[in-house]
mmCIF file of C-alpha atoms in Angstrom:
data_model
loop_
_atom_site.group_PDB
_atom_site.id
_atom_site.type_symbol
_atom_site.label_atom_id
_atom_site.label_comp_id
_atom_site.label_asym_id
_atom_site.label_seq_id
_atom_site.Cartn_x
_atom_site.Cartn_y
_atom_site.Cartn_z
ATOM 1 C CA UNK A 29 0.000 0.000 0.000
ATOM 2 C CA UNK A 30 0.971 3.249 -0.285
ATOM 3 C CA UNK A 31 2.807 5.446 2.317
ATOM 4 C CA UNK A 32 1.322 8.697 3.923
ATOM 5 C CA UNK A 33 2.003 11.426 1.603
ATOM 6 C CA UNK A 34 5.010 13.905 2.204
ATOM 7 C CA UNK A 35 4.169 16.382 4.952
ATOM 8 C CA UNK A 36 0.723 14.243 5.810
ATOM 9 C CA UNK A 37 0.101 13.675 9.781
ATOM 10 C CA UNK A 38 -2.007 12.638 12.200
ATOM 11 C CA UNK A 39 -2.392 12.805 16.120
ATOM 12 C CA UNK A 40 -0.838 9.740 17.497
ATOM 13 C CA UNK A 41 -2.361 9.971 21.183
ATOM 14 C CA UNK A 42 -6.045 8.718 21.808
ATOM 15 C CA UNK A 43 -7.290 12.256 22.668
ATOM 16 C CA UNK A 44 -7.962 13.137 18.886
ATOM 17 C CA UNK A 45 -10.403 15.696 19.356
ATOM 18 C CA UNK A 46 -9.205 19.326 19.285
ATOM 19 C CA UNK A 47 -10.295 22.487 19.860
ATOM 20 C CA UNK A 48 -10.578 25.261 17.737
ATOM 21 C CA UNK A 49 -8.947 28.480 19.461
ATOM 22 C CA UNK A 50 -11.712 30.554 17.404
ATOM 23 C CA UNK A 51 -14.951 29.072 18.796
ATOM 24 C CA UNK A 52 -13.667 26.339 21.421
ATOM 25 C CA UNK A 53 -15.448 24.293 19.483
ATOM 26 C CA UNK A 54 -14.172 20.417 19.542
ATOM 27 C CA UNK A 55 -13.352 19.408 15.607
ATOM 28 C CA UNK A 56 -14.061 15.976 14.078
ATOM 29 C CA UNK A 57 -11.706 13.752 12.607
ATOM 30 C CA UNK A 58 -13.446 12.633 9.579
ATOM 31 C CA UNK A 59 -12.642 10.140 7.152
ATOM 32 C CA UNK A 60 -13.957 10.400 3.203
ATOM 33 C CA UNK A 61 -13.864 6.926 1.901
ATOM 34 C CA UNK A 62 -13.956 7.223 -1.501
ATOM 35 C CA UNK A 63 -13.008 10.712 -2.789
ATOM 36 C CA UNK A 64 -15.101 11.473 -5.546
ATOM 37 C CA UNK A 65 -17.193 14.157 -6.865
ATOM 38 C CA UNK A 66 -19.826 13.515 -3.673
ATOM 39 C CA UNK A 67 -16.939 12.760 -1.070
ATOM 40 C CA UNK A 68 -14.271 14.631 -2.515
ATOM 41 C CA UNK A 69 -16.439 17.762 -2.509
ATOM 42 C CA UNK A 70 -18.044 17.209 1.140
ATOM 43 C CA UNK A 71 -14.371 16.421 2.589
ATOM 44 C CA UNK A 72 -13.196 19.628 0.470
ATOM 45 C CA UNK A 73 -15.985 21.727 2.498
ATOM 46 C CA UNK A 74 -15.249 20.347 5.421
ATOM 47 C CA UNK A 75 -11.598 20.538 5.719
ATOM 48 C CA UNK A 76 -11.499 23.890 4.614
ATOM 49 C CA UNK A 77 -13.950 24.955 7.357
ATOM 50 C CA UNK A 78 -11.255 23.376 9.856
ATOM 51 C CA UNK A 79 -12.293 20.068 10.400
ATOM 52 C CA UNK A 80 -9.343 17.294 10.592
ATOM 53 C CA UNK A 81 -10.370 15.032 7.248
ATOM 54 C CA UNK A 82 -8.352 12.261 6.160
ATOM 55 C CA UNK A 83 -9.140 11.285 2.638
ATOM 56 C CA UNK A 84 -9.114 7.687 1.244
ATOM 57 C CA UNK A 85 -8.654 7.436 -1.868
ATOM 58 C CA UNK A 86 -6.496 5.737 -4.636
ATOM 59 C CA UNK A 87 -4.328 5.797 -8.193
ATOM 60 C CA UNK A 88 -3.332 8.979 -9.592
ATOM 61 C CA UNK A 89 -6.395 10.767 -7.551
ATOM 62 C CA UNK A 90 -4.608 10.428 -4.547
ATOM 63 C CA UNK A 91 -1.358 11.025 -5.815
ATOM 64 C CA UNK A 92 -2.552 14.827 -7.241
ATOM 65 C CA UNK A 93 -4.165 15.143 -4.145
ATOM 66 C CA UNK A 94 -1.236 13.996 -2.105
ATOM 67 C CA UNK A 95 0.972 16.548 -4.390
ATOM 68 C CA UNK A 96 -1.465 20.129 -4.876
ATOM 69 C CA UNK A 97 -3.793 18.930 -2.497
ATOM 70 C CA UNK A 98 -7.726 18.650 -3.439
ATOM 71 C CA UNK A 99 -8.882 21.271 -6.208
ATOM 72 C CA UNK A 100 -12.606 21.823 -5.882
ATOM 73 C CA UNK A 101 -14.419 23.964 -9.056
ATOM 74 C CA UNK A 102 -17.910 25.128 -8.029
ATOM 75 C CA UNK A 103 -20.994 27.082 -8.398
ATOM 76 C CA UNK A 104 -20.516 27.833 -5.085
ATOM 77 C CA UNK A 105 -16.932 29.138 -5.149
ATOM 78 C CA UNK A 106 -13.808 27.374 -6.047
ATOM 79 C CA UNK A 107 -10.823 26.158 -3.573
ATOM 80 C CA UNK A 108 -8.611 24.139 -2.581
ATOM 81 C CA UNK A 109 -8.251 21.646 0.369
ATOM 82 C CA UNK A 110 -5.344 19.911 1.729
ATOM 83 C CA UNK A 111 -6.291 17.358 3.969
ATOM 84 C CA UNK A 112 -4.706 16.300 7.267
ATOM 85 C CA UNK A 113 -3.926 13.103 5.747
ATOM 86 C CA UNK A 114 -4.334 11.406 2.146
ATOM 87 C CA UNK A 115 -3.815 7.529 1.573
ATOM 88 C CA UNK A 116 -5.537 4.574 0.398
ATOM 89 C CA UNK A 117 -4.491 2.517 3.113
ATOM 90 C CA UNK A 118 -6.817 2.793 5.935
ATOM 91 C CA UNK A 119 -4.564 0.863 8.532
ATOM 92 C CA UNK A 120 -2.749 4.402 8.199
ATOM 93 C CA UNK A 121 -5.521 6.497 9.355
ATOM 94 C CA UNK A 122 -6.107 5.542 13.148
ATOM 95 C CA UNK A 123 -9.728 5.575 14.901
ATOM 96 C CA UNK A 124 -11.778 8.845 13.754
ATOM 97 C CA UNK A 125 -15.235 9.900 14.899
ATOM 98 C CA UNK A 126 -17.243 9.719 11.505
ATOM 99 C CA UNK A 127 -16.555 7.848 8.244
ATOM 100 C CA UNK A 128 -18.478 9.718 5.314
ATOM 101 C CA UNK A 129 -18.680 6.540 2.742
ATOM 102 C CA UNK A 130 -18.834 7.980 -0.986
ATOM 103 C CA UNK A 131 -18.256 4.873 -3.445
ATOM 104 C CA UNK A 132 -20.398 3.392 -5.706
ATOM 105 C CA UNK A 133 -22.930 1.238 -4.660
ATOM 106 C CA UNK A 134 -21.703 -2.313 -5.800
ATOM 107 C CA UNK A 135 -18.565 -1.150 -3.593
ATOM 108 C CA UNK A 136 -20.319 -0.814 -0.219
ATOM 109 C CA UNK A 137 -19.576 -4.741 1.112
ATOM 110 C CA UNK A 138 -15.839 -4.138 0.075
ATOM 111 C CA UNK A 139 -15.241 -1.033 1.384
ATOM 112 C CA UNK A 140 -17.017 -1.643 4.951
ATOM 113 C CA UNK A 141 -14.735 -4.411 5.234
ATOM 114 C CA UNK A 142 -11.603 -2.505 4.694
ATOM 115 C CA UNK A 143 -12.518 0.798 6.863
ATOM 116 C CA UNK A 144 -12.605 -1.691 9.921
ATOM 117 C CA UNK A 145 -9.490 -0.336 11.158
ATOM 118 C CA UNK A 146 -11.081 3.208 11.340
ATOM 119 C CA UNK A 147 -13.582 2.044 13.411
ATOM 120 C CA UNK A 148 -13.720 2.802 17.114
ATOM 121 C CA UNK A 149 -16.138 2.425 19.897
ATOM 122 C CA UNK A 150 -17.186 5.447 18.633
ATOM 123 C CA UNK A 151 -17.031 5.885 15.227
ATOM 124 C CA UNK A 152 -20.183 6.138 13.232
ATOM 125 C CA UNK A 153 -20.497 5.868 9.085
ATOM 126 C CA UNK A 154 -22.792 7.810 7.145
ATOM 127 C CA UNK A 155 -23.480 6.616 3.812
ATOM 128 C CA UNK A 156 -24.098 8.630 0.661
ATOM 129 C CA UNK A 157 -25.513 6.157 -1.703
ATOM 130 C CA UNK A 158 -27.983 5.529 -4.387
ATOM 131 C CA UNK A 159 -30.785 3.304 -3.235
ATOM 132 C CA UNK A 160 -32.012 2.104 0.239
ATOM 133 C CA UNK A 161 -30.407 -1.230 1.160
ATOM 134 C CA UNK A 162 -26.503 0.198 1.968
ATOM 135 C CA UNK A 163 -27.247 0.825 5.907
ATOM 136 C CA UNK A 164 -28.360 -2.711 5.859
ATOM 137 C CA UNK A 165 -25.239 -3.316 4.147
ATOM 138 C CA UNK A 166 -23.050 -1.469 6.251
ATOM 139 C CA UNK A 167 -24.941 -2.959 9.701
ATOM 140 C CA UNK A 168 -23.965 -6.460 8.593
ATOM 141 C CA UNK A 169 -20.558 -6.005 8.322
ATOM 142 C CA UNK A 170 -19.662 -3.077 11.041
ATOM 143 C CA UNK A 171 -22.683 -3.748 13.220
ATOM 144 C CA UNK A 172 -25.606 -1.484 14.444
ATOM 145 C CA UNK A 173 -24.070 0.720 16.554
ATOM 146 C CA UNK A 174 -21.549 2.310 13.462
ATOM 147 C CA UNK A 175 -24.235 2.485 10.683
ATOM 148 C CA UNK A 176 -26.255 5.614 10.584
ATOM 149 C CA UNK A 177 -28.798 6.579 7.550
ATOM 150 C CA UNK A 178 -27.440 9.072 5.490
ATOM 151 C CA UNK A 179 -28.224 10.511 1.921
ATOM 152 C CA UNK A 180 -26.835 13.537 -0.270
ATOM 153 C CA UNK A 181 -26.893 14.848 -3.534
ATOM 154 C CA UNK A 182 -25.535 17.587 -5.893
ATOM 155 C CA UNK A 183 -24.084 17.290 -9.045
ATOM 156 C CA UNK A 184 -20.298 16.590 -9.664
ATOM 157 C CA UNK A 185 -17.619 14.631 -11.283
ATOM 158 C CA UNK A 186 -13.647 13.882 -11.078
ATOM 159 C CA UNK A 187 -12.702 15.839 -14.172
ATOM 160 C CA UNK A 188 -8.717 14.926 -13.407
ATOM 161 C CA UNK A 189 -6.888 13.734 -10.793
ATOM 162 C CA UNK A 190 -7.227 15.954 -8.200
ATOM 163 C CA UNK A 191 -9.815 18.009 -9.611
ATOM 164 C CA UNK A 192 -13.233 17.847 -8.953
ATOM 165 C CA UNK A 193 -16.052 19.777 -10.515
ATOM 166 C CA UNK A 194 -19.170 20.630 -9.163
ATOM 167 C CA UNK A 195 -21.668 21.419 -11.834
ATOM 168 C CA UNK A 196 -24.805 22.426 -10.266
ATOM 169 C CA UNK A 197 -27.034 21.089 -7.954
ATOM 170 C CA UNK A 198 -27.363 22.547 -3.863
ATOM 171 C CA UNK A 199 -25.059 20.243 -1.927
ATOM 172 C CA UNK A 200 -27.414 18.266 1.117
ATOM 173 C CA UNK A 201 -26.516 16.284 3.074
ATOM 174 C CA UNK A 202 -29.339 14.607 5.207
ATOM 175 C CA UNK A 203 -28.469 11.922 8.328
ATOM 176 C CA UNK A 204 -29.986 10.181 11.444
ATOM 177 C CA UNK A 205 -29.915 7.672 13.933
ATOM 178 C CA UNK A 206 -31.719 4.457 12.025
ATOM 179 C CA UNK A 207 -34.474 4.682 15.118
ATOM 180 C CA UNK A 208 -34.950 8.647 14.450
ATOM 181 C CA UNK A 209 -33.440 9.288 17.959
ATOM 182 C CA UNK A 210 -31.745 12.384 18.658
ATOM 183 C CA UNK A 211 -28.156 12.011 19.757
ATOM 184 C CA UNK A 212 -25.022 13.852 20.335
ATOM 185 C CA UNK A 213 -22.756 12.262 17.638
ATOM 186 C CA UNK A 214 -25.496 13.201 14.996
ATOM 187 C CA UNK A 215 -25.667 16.807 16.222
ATOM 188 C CA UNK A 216 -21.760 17.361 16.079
ATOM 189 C CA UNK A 217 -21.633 16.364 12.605
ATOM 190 C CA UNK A 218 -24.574 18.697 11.550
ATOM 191 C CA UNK A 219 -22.838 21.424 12.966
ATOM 192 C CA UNK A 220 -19.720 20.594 11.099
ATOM 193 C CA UNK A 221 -21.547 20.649 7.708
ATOM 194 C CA UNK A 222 -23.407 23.385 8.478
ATOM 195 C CA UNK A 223 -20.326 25.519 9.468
ATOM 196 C CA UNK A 224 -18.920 24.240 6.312
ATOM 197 C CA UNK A 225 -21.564 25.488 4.291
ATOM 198 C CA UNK A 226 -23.269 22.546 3.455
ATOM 199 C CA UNK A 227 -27.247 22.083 3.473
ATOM 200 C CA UNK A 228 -26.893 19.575 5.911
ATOM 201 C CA UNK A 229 -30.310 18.471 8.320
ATOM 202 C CA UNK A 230 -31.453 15.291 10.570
ATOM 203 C CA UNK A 231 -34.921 14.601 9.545
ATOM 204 C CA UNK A 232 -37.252 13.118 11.846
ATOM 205 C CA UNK A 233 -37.873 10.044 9.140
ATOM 206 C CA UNK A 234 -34.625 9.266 7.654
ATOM 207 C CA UNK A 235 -36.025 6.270 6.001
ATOM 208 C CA UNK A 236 -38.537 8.516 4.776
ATOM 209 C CA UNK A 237 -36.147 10.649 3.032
ATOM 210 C CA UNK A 238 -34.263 7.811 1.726
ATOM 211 C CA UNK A 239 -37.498 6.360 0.135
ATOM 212 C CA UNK A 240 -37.940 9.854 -1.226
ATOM 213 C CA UNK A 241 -34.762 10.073 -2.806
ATOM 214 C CA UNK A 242 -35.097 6.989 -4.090
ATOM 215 C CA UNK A 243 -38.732 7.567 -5.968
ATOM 216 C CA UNK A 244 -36.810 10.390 -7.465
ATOM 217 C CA UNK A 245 -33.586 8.997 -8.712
ATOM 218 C CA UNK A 246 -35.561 6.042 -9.845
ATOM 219 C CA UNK A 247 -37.825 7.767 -11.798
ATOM 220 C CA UNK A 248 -35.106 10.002 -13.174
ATOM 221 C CA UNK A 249 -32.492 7.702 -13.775
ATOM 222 C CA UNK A 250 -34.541 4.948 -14.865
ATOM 223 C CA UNK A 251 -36.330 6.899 -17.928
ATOM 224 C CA UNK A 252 -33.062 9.130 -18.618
ATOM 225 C CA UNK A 253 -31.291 5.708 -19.131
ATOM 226 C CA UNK A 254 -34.551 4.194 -21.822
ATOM 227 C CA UNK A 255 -34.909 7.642 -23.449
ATOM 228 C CA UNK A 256 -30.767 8.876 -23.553
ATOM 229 C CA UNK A 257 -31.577 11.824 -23.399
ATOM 230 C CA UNK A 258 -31.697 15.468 -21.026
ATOM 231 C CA UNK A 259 -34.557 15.385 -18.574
ATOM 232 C CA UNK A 260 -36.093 18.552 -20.207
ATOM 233 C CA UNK A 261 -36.502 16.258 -23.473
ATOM 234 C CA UNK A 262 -38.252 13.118 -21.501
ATOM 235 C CA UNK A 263 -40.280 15.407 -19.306
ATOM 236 C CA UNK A 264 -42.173 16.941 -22.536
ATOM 237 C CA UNK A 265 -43.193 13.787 -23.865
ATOM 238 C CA UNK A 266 -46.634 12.821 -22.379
ATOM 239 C CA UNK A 267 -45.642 8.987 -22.444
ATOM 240 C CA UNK A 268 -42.255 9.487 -21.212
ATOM 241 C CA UNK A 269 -43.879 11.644 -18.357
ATOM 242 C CA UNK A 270 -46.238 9.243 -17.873
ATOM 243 C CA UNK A 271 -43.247 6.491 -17.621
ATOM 244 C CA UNK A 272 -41.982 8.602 -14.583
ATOM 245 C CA UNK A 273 -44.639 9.201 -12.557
ATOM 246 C CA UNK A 274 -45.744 5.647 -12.832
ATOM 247 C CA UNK A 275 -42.179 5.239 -11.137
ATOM 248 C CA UNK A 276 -42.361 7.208 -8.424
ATOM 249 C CA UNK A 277 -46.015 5.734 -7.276
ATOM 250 C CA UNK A 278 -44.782 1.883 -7.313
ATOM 251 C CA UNK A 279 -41.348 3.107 -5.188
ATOM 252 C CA UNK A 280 -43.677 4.988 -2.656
ATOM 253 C CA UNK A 281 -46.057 1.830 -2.863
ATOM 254 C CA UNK A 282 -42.725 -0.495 -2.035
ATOM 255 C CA UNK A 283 -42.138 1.696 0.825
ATOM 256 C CA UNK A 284 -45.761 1.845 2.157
ATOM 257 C CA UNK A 285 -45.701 -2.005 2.122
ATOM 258 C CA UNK A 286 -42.011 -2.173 3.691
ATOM 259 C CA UNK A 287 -43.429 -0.325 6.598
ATOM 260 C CA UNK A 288 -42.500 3.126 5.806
ATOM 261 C CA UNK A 289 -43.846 5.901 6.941
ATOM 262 C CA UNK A 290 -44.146 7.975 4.094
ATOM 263 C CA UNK A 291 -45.339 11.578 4.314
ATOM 264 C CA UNK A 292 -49.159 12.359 2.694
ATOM 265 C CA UNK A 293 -47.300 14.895 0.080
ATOM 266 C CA UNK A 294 -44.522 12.193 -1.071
ATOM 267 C CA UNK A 295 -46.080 11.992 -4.279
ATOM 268 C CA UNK A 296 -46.284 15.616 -5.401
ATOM 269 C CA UNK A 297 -43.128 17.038 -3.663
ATOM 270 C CA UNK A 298 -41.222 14.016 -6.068
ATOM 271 C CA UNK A 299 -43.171 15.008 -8.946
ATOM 272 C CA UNK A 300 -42.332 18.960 -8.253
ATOM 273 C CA UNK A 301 -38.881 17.673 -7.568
ATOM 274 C CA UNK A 302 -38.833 16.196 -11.229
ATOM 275 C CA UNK A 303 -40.156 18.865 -12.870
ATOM 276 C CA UNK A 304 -37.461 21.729 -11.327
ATOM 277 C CA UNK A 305 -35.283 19.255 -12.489
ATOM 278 C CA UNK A 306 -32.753 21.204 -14.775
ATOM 279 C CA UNK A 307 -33.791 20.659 -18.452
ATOM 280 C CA UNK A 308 -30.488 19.245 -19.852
ATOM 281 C CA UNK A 309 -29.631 17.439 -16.795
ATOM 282 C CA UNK A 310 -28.697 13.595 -16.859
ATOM 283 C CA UNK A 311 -27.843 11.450 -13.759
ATOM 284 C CA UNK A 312 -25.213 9.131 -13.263
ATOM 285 C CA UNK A 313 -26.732 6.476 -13.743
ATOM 286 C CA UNK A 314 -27.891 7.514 -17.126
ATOM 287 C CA UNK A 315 -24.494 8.568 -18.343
ATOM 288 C CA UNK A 316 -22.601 5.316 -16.932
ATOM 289 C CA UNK A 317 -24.941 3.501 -19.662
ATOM 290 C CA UNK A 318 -24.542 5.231 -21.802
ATOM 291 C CA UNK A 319 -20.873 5.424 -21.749
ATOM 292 C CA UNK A 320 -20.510 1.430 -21.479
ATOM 293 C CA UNK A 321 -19.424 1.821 -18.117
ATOM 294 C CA UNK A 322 -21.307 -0.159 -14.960
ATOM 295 C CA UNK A 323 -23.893 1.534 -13.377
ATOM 296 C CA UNK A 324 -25.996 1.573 -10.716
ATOM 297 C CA UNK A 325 -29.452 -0.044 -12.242
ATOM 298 C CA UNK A 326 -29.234 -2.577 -9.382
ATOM 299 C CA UNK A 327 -29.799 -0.472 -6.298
ATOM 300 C CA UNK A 328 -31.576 2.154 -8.541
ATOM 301 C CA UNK A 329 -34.378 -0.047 -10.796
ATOM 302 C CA UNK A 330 -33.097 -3.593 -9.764
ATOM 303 C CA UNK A 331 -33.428 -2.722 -6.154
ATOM 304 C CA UNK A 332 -37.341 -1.559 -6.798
ATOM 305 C CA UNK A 333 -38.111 -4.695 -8.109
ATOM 306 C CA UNK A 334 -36.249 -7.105 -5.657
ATOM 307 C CA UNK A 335 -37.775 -5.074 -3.042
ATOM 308 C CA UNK A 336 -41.372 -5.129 -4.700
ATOM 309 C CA UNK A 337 -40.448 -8.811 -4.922
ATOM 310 C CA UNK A 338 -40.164 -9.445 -1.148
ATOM 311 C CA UNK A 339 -43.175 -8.071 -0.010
ATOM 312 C CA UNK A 340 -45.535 -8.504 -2.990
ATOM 313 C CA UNK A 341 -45.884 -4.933 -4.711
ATOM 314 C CA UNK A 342 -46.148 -4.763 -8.187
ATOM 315 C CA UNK A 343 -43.522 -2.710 -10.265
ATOM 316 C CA UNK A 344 -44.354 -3.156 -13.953
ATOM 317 C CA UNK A 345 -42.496 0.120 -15.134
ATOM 318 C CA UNK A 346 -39.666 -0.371 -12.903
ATOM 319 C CA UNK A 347 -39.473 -3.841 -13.902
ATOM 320 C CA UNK A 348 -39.495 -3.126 -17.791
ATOM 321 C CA UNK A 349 -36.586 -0.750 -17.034
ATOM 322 C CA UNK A 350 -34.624 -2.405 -15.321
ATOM 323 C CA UNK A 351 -34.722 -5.807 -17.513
ATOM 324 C CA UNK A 352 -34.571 -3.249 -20.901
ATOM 325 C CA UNK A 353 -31.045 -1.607 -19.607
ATOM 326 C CA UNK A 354 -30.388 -4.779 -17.455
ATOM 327 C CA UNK A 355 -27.910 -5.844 -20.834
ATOM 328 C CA UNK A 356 -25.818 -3.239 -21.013
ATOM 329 C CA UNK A 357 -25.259 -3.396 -17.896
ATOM 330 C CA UNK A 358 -24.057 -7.006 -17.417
ATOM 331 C CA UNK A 359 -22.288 -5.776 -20.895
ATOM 332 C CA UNK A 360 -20.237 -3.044 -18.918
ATOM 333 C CA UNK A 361 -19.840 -5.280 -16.271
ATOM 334 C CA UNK A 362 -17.931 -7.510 -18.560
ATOM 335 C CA UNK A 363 -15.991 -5.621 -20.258
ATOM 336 C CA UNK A 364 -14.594 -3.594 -17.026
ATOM 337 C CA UNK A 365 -13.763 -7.284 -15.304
ATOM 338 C CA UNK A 366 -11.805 -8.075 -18.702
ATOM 339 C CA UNK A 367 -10.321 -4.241 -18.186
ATOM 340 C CA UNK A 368 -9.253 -5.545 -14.274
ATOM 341 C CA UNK A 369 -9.030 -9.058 -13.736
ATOM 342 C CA UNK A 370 -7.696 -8.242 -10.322
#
């Protein structure tokens, strides 16, 4: 593995929290596994608001990073972050107090297995996935107590190594307890996103929320990735329209039956959501199609209809989606195991 970069430290001592001379506010030690363009731009954010962020990530990423530290272009004002530590090997990094997890989906199982030295007594992850079923995922490996729900969104990319872009979209970040209790832990890392300028909130339904995202990246992903093209050019076509909104009411019927408490408006705030949607947006599930690469129909479409599966809810558009791109998916699959046989 490689070795901490040149110039990258850490405490050694177990009394990792300190305090900023500003506010007296304790800091969090916070490790972004898997700096992307959702976790690279969050652990940008947060490090430059003063938090102590250690950044796991890999290849010639981490190597920029590790070199001219973490280049962030935004909407919201560009920057750039050096981290208090950048590796790939987490045995490096020592306990911290939160783990923000920002790979891909399929990479969950993998990547909870390898954080494990990260994890202390204390130390709590907050996924940012696609989908519904990665706390689950998470909880199996790590255990209750380290899982909480989380959920985010804006829109951004890797453009180069070390060089993220963030195209649009208001950053959120949204997280809770899986019970909806209030705790401290929770509360500290709200602050810490909000003081870095993140939209950042504990809603008092996570799994709500996470249902709701999902009805909307479903719907938008799913007939993005049929029709190939902008949302604006779907959304005008009555039938493609129709395709979407048939989406979103057999995810909030999966969630209704899964036990979900779903708020009365669900329906309408989704559809509103669509509809502000920008008109030449695409999401990233619909460009990973559509540039042969592997996606995330499984957790996005396929995990609609397993779910719909399990406790008998019909999903007939979901289910024509998700078998239609299912394909090219197990095509880019392929391919990208013949690319890495590793």
């Amino acid at each position: 593995m490689p070795s901490v970069g040149r110039g990258c430290t850490w405490p050694q001592s177990s009394s990792w929290l300190e305090t900023f001379p500003k506010s007296g506010r304790k800091r969090l030690r916070i490790a972004i596994f898997g700096a992307g363009g959702i976790g690279g731009y969050l652990g940008g954010r947060l490090s430059q608001a003063g938090e102590e962020v250690v950044l796991i990530a890999r290849g010639e990423h981490l190597q920029a990073i590790r070199n001219h530290g973490l280049k962030v272009e935004s909407v919201k004002g560009d920057f750039i972050a050096t981290p208090a530590l950048a590796t790939s090997n987490p045995n490096e990094v020592g306990t911290v107090d939160a783990v923000i997890l920002g790979v891909k989906a399929w990479q969950v199982i993998d990547a909870a297995e390898a954080m494990r030295p990260m994890i202390g007594s204390e130390t709590f992850v907050v996924p940012m996935q696609n989908g519904v079923e990665t706390p689950g995922q998470l909880t199996s490996v790590l255990g209750e107590k380290a899982v909480v729900v989380g959920l985010g969104g804006l829109v951004s990319y890797i453009v180069e190594p070390g060089h993220i872009i963030h195209a649009g979209g208001e950053p959120f970040v949204s997280f809770g307890e899986s019970d909806d209790s209030a705790t401290e832990r929770t509360r500290r890392l709200l602050q810490a996103f909000q003081n870095a300028g993140v939209n950042a909130d504990i809603p008092s339904n996570i799994h709500a929320a996470l249902w709701g995202k999902l009805a909307f990246m479903a719907a938008n992903s799913g007939v993005g990735a049929i029709t190939r093209v902008p949302s604006g050019q779907w959304r005008r076509l009555a039938g493609s329209w129709e395709m979407a909104q048939q989406v979103v009411k057999e995810v909030l019927a999966v969630a209704s039956a899964k036990g979900v408490d779903m708020p009365g408006d669900a329906f309408p705030s989704t559809i509103a959501r669509l509809e502000g949607s920008p008109q030449d947006g695409t999401s990233s599930m619909q460009r990973d199609l559509m540039d042969g690469k592997p996606s995330e129909l499984e957790v996005q479409s396929g995990g609609v209809v397993r779910l719909g599966l399990e406790v008998g809810v019909p999903t007939p558009v979901n289910t024509f989606i998700y078998h239609s791109l299912l394909p090219q998916e197990m095509k880019a699959r392929a391919e990208s195991s013949n690319r890495d046989p590793g």
